[in-house]
JSON list of N, CA and C in Angstrom, two decimals:
[
{"chain": "A", "resi": 15, "resn": "MET", "atom": "N", "xyz": [-3.96, -64.66, -73.18]},
{"chain": "A", "resi": 15, "resn": "MET", "atom": "CA", "xyz": [-3.20, -63.71, -73.23]},
{"chain": "A", "resi": 15, "resn": "MET", "atom": "C", "xyz": [-2.25, -63.34, -74.68]},
{"chain": "A", "resi": 16, "resn": "HIS", "atom": "N", "xyz": [-1.92, -62.26, -74.98]},
{"chain": "A", "resi": 16, "resn": "HIS", "atom": "CA", "xyz": [-1.57, -62.02, -75.91]},
{"chain": "A", "resi": 16, "resn": "HIS", "atom": "C", "xyz": [0.25, -61.35, -75.85]},
{"chain": "A", "resi": 17, "resn": "PRO", "atom": "N", "xyz": [1.04, -62.38, -76.82]},
{"chain": "A", "resi": 17, "resn": "PRO", "atom": "CA", "xyz": [2.67, -61.70, -77.32]},
{"chain": "A", "resi": 17, "resn": "PRO", "atom": "C", "xyz": [3.05, -60.47, -77.22]},
{"chain": "A", "resi": 18, "resn": "ALA", "atom": "N", "xyz": [1.79, -59.79, -77.53]},
{"chain": "A", "resi": 18, "resn": "ALA", "atom": "CA", "xyz": [2.58, -58.55, -77.91]},
{"chain": "A", "resi": 18, "resn": "ALA", "atom": "C", "xyz": [1.18, -57.32, -77.65]},
{"chain": "A", "resi": 19, "resn": "PRO", "atom": "N", "xyz": [1.36, -56.11, -77.95]},
{"chain": "A", "resi": 19, "resn": "PRO", "atom": "CA", "xyz": [0.46, -55.06, -77.18]},
{"chain": "A", "resi": 19, "resn": "PRO", "atom": "C", "xyz": [-0.81, -55.38, -77.89]},
{"chain": "A", "resi": 20, "resn": "MET", "atom": "N", "xyz": [-1.96, -55.14, -77.73]},
{"chain": "A", "resi": 20, "resn": "MET", "atom": "CA", "xyz": [-3.46, -55.04, -78.43]},
{"chain": "A", "resi": 20, "resn": "MET", "atom": "C", "xyz": [-3.75, -53.61, -78.03]},
{"chain": "A", "resi": 21, "resn": "PHE", "atom": "N", "xyz": [-4.38, -52.62, -79.14]},
{"chain": "A", "resi": 21, "resn": "PHE", "atom": "CA", "xyz": [-5.16, -51.74, -78.97]},
{"chain": "A", "resi": 21, "resn": "PHE", "atom": "C", "xyz": [-6.62, -52.21, -79.48]},
{"chain": "A", "resi": 22, "resn": "LEU", "atom": "N", "xyz": [-7.51, -51.72, -78.14]},
{"chain": "A", "resi": 22, "resn": "LEU", "atom": "CA", "xyz": [-8.91, -52.08, -78.36]},
{"chain": "A", "resi": 22, "resn": "LEU", "atom": "C", "xyz": [-9.98, -50.79, -78.34]},
{"chain": "A", "resi": 23, "resn": "TYR", "atom": "N", "xyz": [-10.67, -50.14, -79.34]},
{"chain": "A", "resi": 23, "resn": "TYR", "atom": "CA", "xyz": [-11.65, -49.27, -79.70]},
{"chain": "A", "resi": 23, "resn": "TYR", "atom": "C", "xyz": [-12.99, -49.73, -79.50]},
{"chain": "A", "resi": 24, "resn": "VAL", "atom": "N", "xyz": [-13.90, -49.35, -78.65]},
{"chain": "A", "resi": 24, "resn": "VAL", "atom": "CA", "xyz": [-15.22, -49.73, -78.61]},
{"chain": "A", "resi": 24, "resn": "VAL", "atom": "C", "xyz": [-16.00, -48.67, -79.98]},
{"chain": "A", "resi": 25, "resn": "ILE", "atom": "N", "xyz": [-16.95, -49.38, -80.47]},
{"chain": "A", "resi": 25, "resn": "ILE", "atom": "CA", "xyz": [-17.67, -48.70, -81.13]},
{"chain": "A", "resi": 25, "resn": "ILE", "atom": "C", "xyz": [-19.30, -49.17, -81.09]},
{"chain": "A", "resi": 26, "resn": "GLN", "atom": "N", "xyz": [-19.14, -49.89, -80.37]},
{"chain": "A", "resi": 26, "resn": "GLN", "atom": "CA", "xyz": [-20.63, -50.35, -80.04]},
{"chain": "A", "resi": 26, "resn": "GLN", "atom": "C", "xyz": [-20.66, -51.09, -78.75]},
{"chain": "A", "resi": 27, "resn": "GLY", "atom": "N", "xyz": [-21.76, -51.05, -77.83]},
{"chain": "A", "resi": 27, "resn": "GLY", "atom": "CA", "xyz": [-22.25, -51.77, -77.01]},
{"chain": "A", "resi": 27, "resn": "GLY", "atom": "C", "xyz": [-21.15, -51.27, -75.48]},
{"chain": "A", "resi": 28, "resn": "GLN", "atom": "N", "xyz": [-21.02, -51.88, -75.14]},
{"chain": "A", "resi": 28, "resn": "GLN", "atom": "CA", "xyz": [-19.95, -52.23, -73.79]},
{"chain": "A", "resi": 28, "resn": "GLN", "atom": "C", "xyz": [-19.22, -53.18, -73.56]},
{"chain": "A", "resi": 29, "resn": "LEU", "atom": "N", "xyz": [-17.95, -53.28, -72.97]},
{"chain": "A", "resi": 29, "resn": "LEU", "atom": "CA", "xyz": [-17.03, -54.61, -73.45]},
{"chain": "A", "resi": 29, "resn": "LEU", "atom": "C", "xyz": [-16.70, -54.70, -71.66]},
{"chain": "A", "resi": 30, "resn": "THR", "atom": "N", "xyz": [-16.50, -55.56, -71.31]},
{"chain": "A", "resi": 30, "resn": "THR", "atom": "CA", "xyz": [-16.05, -55.67, -69.76]},
{"chain": "A", "resi": 30, "resn": "THR", "atom": "C", "xyz": [-14.90, -56.45, -69.48]},
{"chain": "A", "resi": 31, "resn": "TYR", "atom": "N", "xyz": [-13.83, -56.23, -69.16]},
{"chain": "A", "resi": 31, "resn": "TYR", "atom": "CA", "xyz": [-12.43, -56.77, -69.28]},
{"chain": "A", "resi": 31, "resn": "TYR", "atom": "C", "xyz": [-12.13, -56.73, -67.76]},
{"chain": "A", "resi": 32, "resn": "GLU", "atom": "N", "xyz": [-11.53, -57.98, -68.03]},
{"chain": "A", "resi": 32, "resn": "GLU", "atom": "CA", "xyz": [-11.14, -58.46, -66.46]},
{"chain": "A", "resi": 32, "resn": "GLU", "atom": "C", "xyz": [-9.73, -59.06, -66.49]},
{"chain": "A", "resi": 33, "resn": "VAL", "atom": "N", "xyz": [-8.64, -58.15, -65.49]},
{"chain": "A", "resi": 33, "resn": "VAL", "atom": "CA", "xyz": [-7.30, -59.02, -65.89]},
{"chain": "A", "resi": 33, "resn": "VAL", "atom": "C", "xyz": [-7.27, -59.64, -64.23]},
{"chain": "A", "resi": 34, "resn": "ASP", "atom": "N", "xyz": [-6.68, -60.70, -64.14]},
{"chain": "A", "resi": 34, "resn": "ASP", "atom": "CA", "xyz": [-5.91, -61.35, -63.18]},
{"chain": "A", "resi": 34, "resn": "ASP", "atom": "C", "xyz": [-5.52, -60.54, -62.26]},
{"chain": "A", "resi": 35, "resn": "GLY", "atom": "N", "xyz": [-6.59, -60.47, -61.01]},
{"chain": "A", "resi": 35, "resn": "GLY", "atom": "CA", "xyz": [-6.35, -60.26, -59.77]},
{"chain": "A", "resi": 35, "resn": "GLY", "atom": "C", "xyz": [-6.71, -58.89, -59.38]},
{"chain": "A", "resi": 36, "resn": "GLN", "atom": "N", "xyz": [-7.39, -57.75, -60.71]},
{"chain": "A", "resi": 36, "resn": "GLN", "atom": "CA", "xyz": [-7.80, -56.83, -60.31]},
{"chain": "A", "resi": 36, "resn": "GLN", "atom": "C", "xyz": [-9.17, -56.91, -60.69]},
{"chain": "A", "resi": 37, "resn": "PRO", "atom": "N", "xyz": [-9.76, -55.51, -60.27]},
{"chain": "A", "resi": 37, "resn": "PRO", "atom": "CA", "xyz": [-11.42, -55.39, -60.33]},
{"chain": "A", "resi": 37, "resn": "PRO", "atom": "C", "xyz": [-11.60, -55.43, -61.95]},
{"chain": "A", "resi": 38, "resn": "ALA", "atom": "N", "xyz": [-12.97, -55.53, -62.50]},
{"chain": "A", "resi": 38, "resn": "ALA", "atom": "CA", "xyz": [-13.00, -55.48, -63.56]},
{"chain": "A", "resi": 38, "resn": "ALA", "atom": "C", "xyz": [-13.61, -54.00, -64.03]},
{"chain": "A", "resi": 39, "resn": "ARG", "atom": "N", "xyz": [-13.21, -53.78, -65.08]},
{"chain": "A", "resi": 39, "resn": "ARG", "atom": "CA", "xyz": [-13.43, -52.38, -65.87]},
{"chain": "A", "resi": 39, "resn": "ARG", "atom": "C", "xyz": [-14.23, -52.62, -67.05]},
{"chain": "A", "resi": 40, "resn": "ARG", "atom": "N", "xyz": [-15.07, -51.57, -67.34]},
{"chain": "A", "resi": 40, "resn": "ARG", "atom": "CA", "xyz": [-16.48, -51.57, -68.46]},
{"chain": "A", "resi": 40, "resn": "ARG", "atom": "C", "xyz": [-15.79, -50.59, -69.32]},
{"chain": "A", "resi": 41, "resn": "TYR", "atom": "N", "xyz": [-15.47, -50.86, -70.65]},
{"chain": "A", "resi": 41, "resn": "TYR", "atom": "CA", "xyz": [-15.13, -49.41, -71.28]},
{"chain": "A", "resi": 41, "resn": "TYR", "atom": "C", "xyz": [-16.46, -49.64, -72.48]},
{"chain": "A", "resi": 42, "resn": "GLU", "atom": "N", "xyz": [-16.88, -48.16, -72.80]},
{"chain": "A", "resi": 42, "resn": "GLU", "atom": "CA", "xyz": [-18.13, -48.12, -73.43]},
{"chain": "A", "resi": 42, "resn": "GLU", "atom": "C", "xyz": [-17.41, -47.42, -75.02]},
{"chain": "A", "resi": 43, "resn": "VAL", "atom": "N", "xyz": [-18.67, -47.10, -75.55]},
{"chain": "A", "resi": 43, "resn": "VAL", "atom": "CA", "xyz": [-18.38, -46.22, -77.11]},
{"chain": "A", "resi": 43, "resn": "VAL", "atom": "C", "xyz": [-17.79, -45.30, -76.89]},
{"chain": "A", "resi": 44, "resn": "GLY", "atom": "N", "xyz": [-16.55, -45.08, -77.66]},
{"chain": "A", "resi": 44, "resn": "GLY", "atom": "CA", "xyz": [-15.84, -43.86, -78.14]},
{"chain": "A", "resi": 44, "resn": "GLY", "atom": "C", "xyz": [-14.26, -44.05, -77.07]},
{"chain": "A", "resi": 45, "resn": "GLN", "atom": "N", "xyz": [-14.48, -45.55, -76.15]},
{"chain": "A", "resi": 45, "resn": "GLN", "atom": "CA", "xyz": [-13.63, -45.43, -75.23]},
{"chain": "A", "resi": 45, "resn": "GLN", "atom": "C", "xyz": [-12.50, -46.35, -75.69]},
{"chain": "A", "resi": 46, "resn": "ALA", "atom": "N", "xyz": [-11.40, -46.47, -75.34]},
{"chain": "A", "resi": 46, "resn": "ALA", "atom": "CA", "xyz": [-10.33, -47.45, -75.97]},
{"chain": "A", "resi": 46, "resn": "ALA", "atom": "C", "xyz": [-9.13, -47.92, -74.96]},
{"chain": "A", "resi": 47, "resn": "PHE", "atom": "N", "xyz": [-8.38, -48.96, -74.96]},
{"chain": "A", "resi": 47, "resn": "PHE", "atom": "CA", "xyz": [-7.52, -49.32, -74.13]},
{"chain": "A", "resi": 47, "resn": "PHE", "atom": "C", "xyz": [-6.36, -49.83, -75.04]},
{"chain": "A", "resi": 48, "resn": "VAL", "atom": "N", "xyz": [-5.23, -50.23, -74.24]},
{"chain": "A", "resi": 48, "resn": "VAL", "atom": "CA", "xyz": [-4.20, -51.17, -74.53]},
{"chain": "A", "resi": 48, "resn": "VAL", "atom": "C", "xyz": [-3.86, -52.02, -73.65]},
{"chain": "A", "resi": 49, "resn": "GLU", "atom": "N", "xyz": [-4.14, -53.47, -73.91]},
{"chain": "A", "resi": 49, "resn": "GLU", "atom": "CA", "xyz": [-4.12, -54.51, -73.21]},
{"chain": "A", "resi": 49, "resn": "GLU", "atom": "C", "xyz": [-2.85, -54.63, -72.86]},
{"chain": "A", "resi": 50, "resn": "GLY", "atom": "N", "xyz": [-2.48, -55.17, -71.54]},
{"chain": "A", "resi": 50, "resn": "GLY", "atom": "CA", "xyz": [-0.78, -55.95, -71.26]},
{"chain": "A", "resi": 50, "resn": "GLY", "atom": "C", "xyz": [-0.54, -56.76, -72.01]},
{"chain": "A", "resi": 51, "resn": "VAL", "atom": "N", "xyz": [0.69, -56.94, -72.05]},
{"chain": "A", "resi": 51, "resn": "VAL", "atom": "CA", "xyz": [1.52, -57.83, -73.05]},
{"chain": "A", "resi": 51, "resn": "VAL", "atom": "C", "xyz": [1.51, -59.24, -71.74]},
{"chain": "A", "resi": 52, "resn": "ARG", "atom": "N", "xyz": [1.54, -60.31, -71.97]},
{"chain": "A", "resi": 52, "resn": "ARG", "atom": "CA", "xyz": [1.57, -61.36, -71.31]},
{"chain": "A", "resi": 52, "resn": "ARG", "atom": "C", "xyz": [0.76, -61.52, -69.99]},
{"chain": "A", "resi": 53, "resn": "VAL", "atom": "N", "xyz": [-0.80, -61.09, -70.27]},
{"chain": "A", "resi": 53, "resn": "VAL", "atom": "CA", "xyz": [-0.88, -60.85, -68.72]},
{"chain": "A", "resi": 53, "resn": "VAL", "atom": "C", "xyz": [-2.94, -61.57, -69.32]},
{"chain": "A", "resi": 54, "resn": "TRP", "atom": "N", "xyz": [-3.17, -62.77, -68.30]},
{"chain": "A", "resi": 54, "resn": "TRP", "atom": "CA", "xyz": [-4.03, -63.05, -68.44]},
{"chain": "A", "resi": 54, "resn": "TRP", "atom": "C", "xyz": [-5.53, -62.31, -67.97]},
{"chain": "A", "resi": 55, "resn": "HIS", "atom": "N", "xyz": [-6.18, -62.41, -69.17]},
{"chain": "A", "resi": 55, "resn": "HIS", "atom": "CA", "xyz": [-7.08, -61.27, -68.61]},
{"chain": "A", "resi": 55, "resn": "HIS", "atom": "C", "xyz": [-8.52, -62.27, -69.54]},
{"chain": "A", "resi": 56, "resn": "ASN", "atom": "N", "xyz": [-9.82, -61.77, -69.36]},
{"chain": "A", "resi": 56, "resn": "ASN", "atom": "CA", "xyz": [-10.98, -62.20, -70.14]},
{"chain": "A", "resi": 56, "resn": "ASN", "atom": "C", "xyz": [-11.48, -61.03, -70.53]},
{"chain": "A", "resi": 57, "resn": "ALA", "atom": "N", "xyz": [-12.05, -61.30, -71.38]},
{"chain": "A", "resi": 57, "resn": "ALA", "atom": "CA", "xyz": [-13.38, -59.90, -72.33]},
{"chain": "A", "resi": 57, "resn": "ALA", "atom": "C", "xyz": [-14.41, -60.38, -72.23]},
{"chain": "A", "resi": 58, "resn": "ALA", "atom": "N", "xyz": [-15.99, -59.80, -72.26]},
{"chain": "A", "resi": 58, "resn": "ALA", "atom": "CA", "xyz": [-16.95, -60.19, -72.15]},
{"chain": "A", "resi": 58, "resn": "ALA", "atom": "C", "xyz": [-17.80, -58.96, -72.73]},
{"chain": "A", "resi": 59, "resn": "ASN", "atom": "N", "xyz": [-19.08, -59.39, -73.12]},
{"chain": "A", "resi": 59, "resn": "ASN", "atom": "CA", "xyz": [-20.22, -58.58, -73.18]},
{"chain": "A", "resi": 59, "resn": "ASN", "atom": "C", "xyz": [-20.95, -59.12, -72.32]},
{"chain": "A", "resi": 60, "resn": "ARG", "atom": "N", "xyz": [-21.20, -58.24, -71.34]},
{"chain": "A", "resi": 60, "resn": "ARG", "atom": "CA", "xyz": [-22.33, -58.62, -70.29]},
{"chain": "A", "resi": 60, "resn": "ARG", "atom": "C", "xyz": [-23.57, -57.65, -70.45]},
{"chain": "A", "resi": 61, "resn": "ASP", "atom": "N", "xyz": [-23.91, -57.49, -71.78]},
{"chain": "A", "resi": 61, "resn": "ASP", "atom": "CA", "xyz": [-24.83, -56.29, -71.76]},
{"chain": "A", "resi": 61, "resn": "ASP", "atom": "C", "xyz": [-25.94, -57.36, -72.88]},
{"chain": "A", "resi": 62, "resn": "ASN", "atom": "N", "xyz": [-27.11, -56.11, -73.07]},
{"chain": "A", "resi": 62, "resn": "ASN", "atom": "CA", "xyz": [-28.17, -57.18, -74.38]},
{"chain": "A", "resi": 62, "resn": "ASN", "atom": "C", "xyz": [-28.06, -56.17, -75.27]},
{"chain": "A", "resi": 63, "resn": "VAL", "atom": "N", "xyz": [-26.70, -54.93, -75.92]},
{"chain": "A", "resi": 63, "resn": "VAL", "atom": "CA", "xyz": [-26.50, -54.39, -76.94]},
{"chain": "A", "resi": 63, "resn": "VAL", "atom": "C", "xyz": [-25.50, -55.08, -77.23]},
{"chain": "A", "resi": 64, "resn": "PRO", "atom": "N", "xyz": [-25.03, -55.70, -78.47]},
{"chain": "A", "resi": 64, "resn": "PRO", "atom": "CA", "xyz": [-24.22, -56.53, -79.45]},
{"chain": "A", "resi": 64, "resn": "PRO", "atom": "C", "xyz": [-22.97, -55.81, -78.97]},
{"chain": "A", "resi": 65, "resn": "LEU", "atom": "N", "xyz": [-21.89, -56.22, -79.08]},
{"chain": "A", "resi": 65, "resn": "LEU", "atom": "CA", "xyz": [-20.77, -55.03, -78.84]},
{"chain": "A", "resi": 65, "resn": "LEU", "atom": "C", "xyz": [-19.83, -55.25, -80.25]},
{"chain": "A", "resi": 66, "resn": "LYS", "atom": "N", "xyz": [-19.83, -54.36, -80.31]},
{"chain": "A", "resi": 66, "resn": "LYS", "atom": "CA", "xyz": [-18.38, -54.14, -81.78]},
{"chain": "A", "resi": 66, "resn": "LYS", "atom": "C", "xyz": [-17.41, -53.37, -80.95]},
{"chain": "A", "resi": 67, "resn": "PHE", "atom": "N", "xyz": [-16.17, -53.82, -81.88]},
{"chain": "A", "resi": 67, "resn": "PHE", "atom": "CA", "xyz": [-15.07, -52.96, -81.19]},
{"chain": "A", "resi": 67, "resn": "PHE", "atom": "C", "xyz": [-13.93, -53.49, -82.29]},
{"chain": "A", "resi": 68, "resn": "VAL", "atom": "N", "xyz": [-13.13, -52.15, -82.41]},
{"chain": "A", "resi": 68, "resn": "VAL", "atom": "CA", "xyz": [-11.86, -52.56, -83.47]},
{"chain": "A", "resi": 68, "resn": "VAL", "atom": "C", "xyz": [-10.60, -52.99, -82.30]},
{"chain": "A", "resi": 69, "resn": "ALA", "atom": "N", "xyz": [-9.94, -53.97, -82.79]},
{"chain": "A", "resi": 69, "resn": "ALA", "atom": "CA", "xyz": [-8.70, -54.59, -82.34]},
{"chain": "A", "resi": 69, "resn": "ALA", "atom": "C", "xyz": [-7.25, -54.54, -83.04]},
{"chain": "A", "resi": 70, "resn": "VAL", "atom": "N", "xyz": [-6.46, -53.76, -82.96]},
{"chain": "A", "resi": 70, "resn": "VAL", "atom": "CA", "xyz": [-4.81, -54.17, -83.26]},
{"chain": "A", "resi": 70, "resn": "VAL", "atom": "C", "xyz": [-4.29, -54.53, -82.65]},
{"chain": "A", "resi": 71, "resn": "LEU", "atom": "N", "xyz": [-3.41, -55.59, -82.88]},
{"chain": "A", "resi": 71, "resn": "LEU", "atom": "CA", "xyz": [-2.58, -56.44, -82.30]},
{"chain": "A", "resi": 71, "resn": "LEU", "atom": "C", "xyz": [-0.92, -55.95, -82.86]},
{"chain": "A", "resi": 72, "resn": "LEU", "atom": "N", "xyz": [-0.33, -55.69, -82.10]},
{"chain": "A", "resi": 72, "resn": "LEU", "atom": "CA", "xyz": [0.88, -55.62, -82.60]},
{"chain": "A", "resi": 72, "resn": "LEU", "atom": "C", "xyz": [2.01, -56.32, -82.88]},
{"chain": "A", "resi": 73, "resn": "GLY", "atom": "N", "xyz": [1.50, -57.55, -83.76]},
{"chain": "A", "resi": 73, "resn": "GLY", "atom": "CA", "xyz": [2.48, -59.18, -83.47]},
{"chain": "A", "resi": 73, "resn": "GLY", "atom": "C", "xyz": [3.61, -58.98, -84.51]},
{"chain": "A", "resi": 74, "resn": "GLU", "atom": "N", "xyz": [4.30, -59.79, -84.19]},
{"chain": "A", "resi": 74, "resn": "GLU", "atom": "CA", "xyz": [5.30, -60.37, -85.18]},
{"chain": "A", "resi": 74, "resn": "GLU", "atom": "C", "xyz": [4.74, -61.34, -86.12]},
{"chain": "A", "resi": 75, "resn": "GLU", "atom": "N", "xyz": [5.24, -61.43, -87.19]},
{"chain": "A", "resi": 75, "resn": "GLU", "atom": "CA", "xyz": [4.90, -62.37, -88.73]},
{"chain": "A", "resi": 75, "resn": "GLU", "atom": "C", "xyz": [5.05, -63.64, -88.07]},
{"chain": "A", "resi": 76, "resn": "GLY", "atom": "N", "xyz": [4.20, -64.67, -88.43]},
{"chain": "A", "resi": 76, "resn": "GLY", "atom": "CA", "xyz": [4.53, -65.89, -87.61]},
{"chain": "A", "resi": 76, "resn": "GLY", "atom": "C", "xyz": [4.42, -66.33, -86.56]},
{"chain": "A", "resi": 77, "resn": "MET", "atom": "N", "xyz": [4.31, -65.25, -85.43]},
{"chain": "A", "resi": 77, "resn": "MET", "atom": "CA", "xyz": [4.29, -65.73, -83.97]},
{"chain": "A", "resi": 77, "resn": "MET", "atom": "C", "xyz": [2.80, -65.79, -84.09]},
{"chain": "A", "resi": 78, "resn": "PRO", "atom": "N", "xyz": [2.36, -66.49, -82.57]},
{"chain": "A", "resi": 78, "resn": "PRO", "atom": "CA", "xyz": [1.07, -66.52, -82.36]},
{"chain": "A", "resi": 78, "resn": "PRO", "atom": "C", "xyz": [0.29, -65.93, -81.85]},
{"chain": "A", "resi": 79, "resn": "THR", "atom": "N", "xyz": [-0.73, -64.78, -82.38]},
{"chain": "A", "resi": 79, "resn": "THR", "atom": "CA", "xyz": [-1.43, -64.11, -81.71]},
{"chain": "A", "resi": 79, "resn": "THR", "atom": "C", "xyz": [-1.35, -64.34, -80.12]},
{"chain": "A", "resi": 80, "resn": "THR", "atom": "N", "xyz": [-2.45, -65.39, -79.97]},
{"chain": "A", "resi": 80, "resn": "THR", "atom": "CA", "xyz": [-2.88, -65.71, -78.63]},
{"chain": "A", "resi": 80, "resn": "THR", "atom": "C", "xyz": [-2.34, -66.92, -78.04]},
{"chain": "A", "resi": 81, "resn": "ILE", "atom": "N", "xyz": [-2.45, -66.78, -76.51]},
{"chain": "A", "resi": 81, "resn": "ILE", "atom": "CA", "xyz": [-1.62, -68.09, -75.71]},
{"chain": "A", "resi": 81, "resn": "ILE", "atom": "C", "xyz": [-2.63, -68.36, -74.98]},
{"chain": "A", "resi": 82, "resn": "ARG", "atom": "N", "xyz": [-2.83, -69.61, -74.75]},
{"chain": "A", "resi": 82, "resn": "ARG", "atom": "CA", "xyz": [-4.02, -69.86, -74.28]},
{"chain": "A", "resi": 82, "resn": "ARG", "atom": "C", "xyz": [-3.70, -71.14, -72.93]},
{"chain": "A", "resi": 83, "resn": "PRO", "atom": "N", "xyz": [-4.21, -70.99, -71.64]},
{"chain": "A", "resi": 83, "resn": "PRO", "atom": "CA", "xyz": [-3.47, -71.91, -70.27]},
{"chain": "A", "resi": 83, "resn": "PRO", "atom": "C", "xyz": [-3.62, -73.47, -70.80]}
]
């Protein structure tokens, strides 16, 4: 999980995104979304095409960007 909002934009391949307790969603080239703050999630490439995306985390300087269980 992340302590701040993160914006993701897919530039190649497909990103499968799973949020705890919800069905998986697939994002393809040209699609974007914002991850929820402090929500357990998993993102994966479940395709044979390499995945490339741009991620922008709106965090605070000196604070961790990722929280692991």
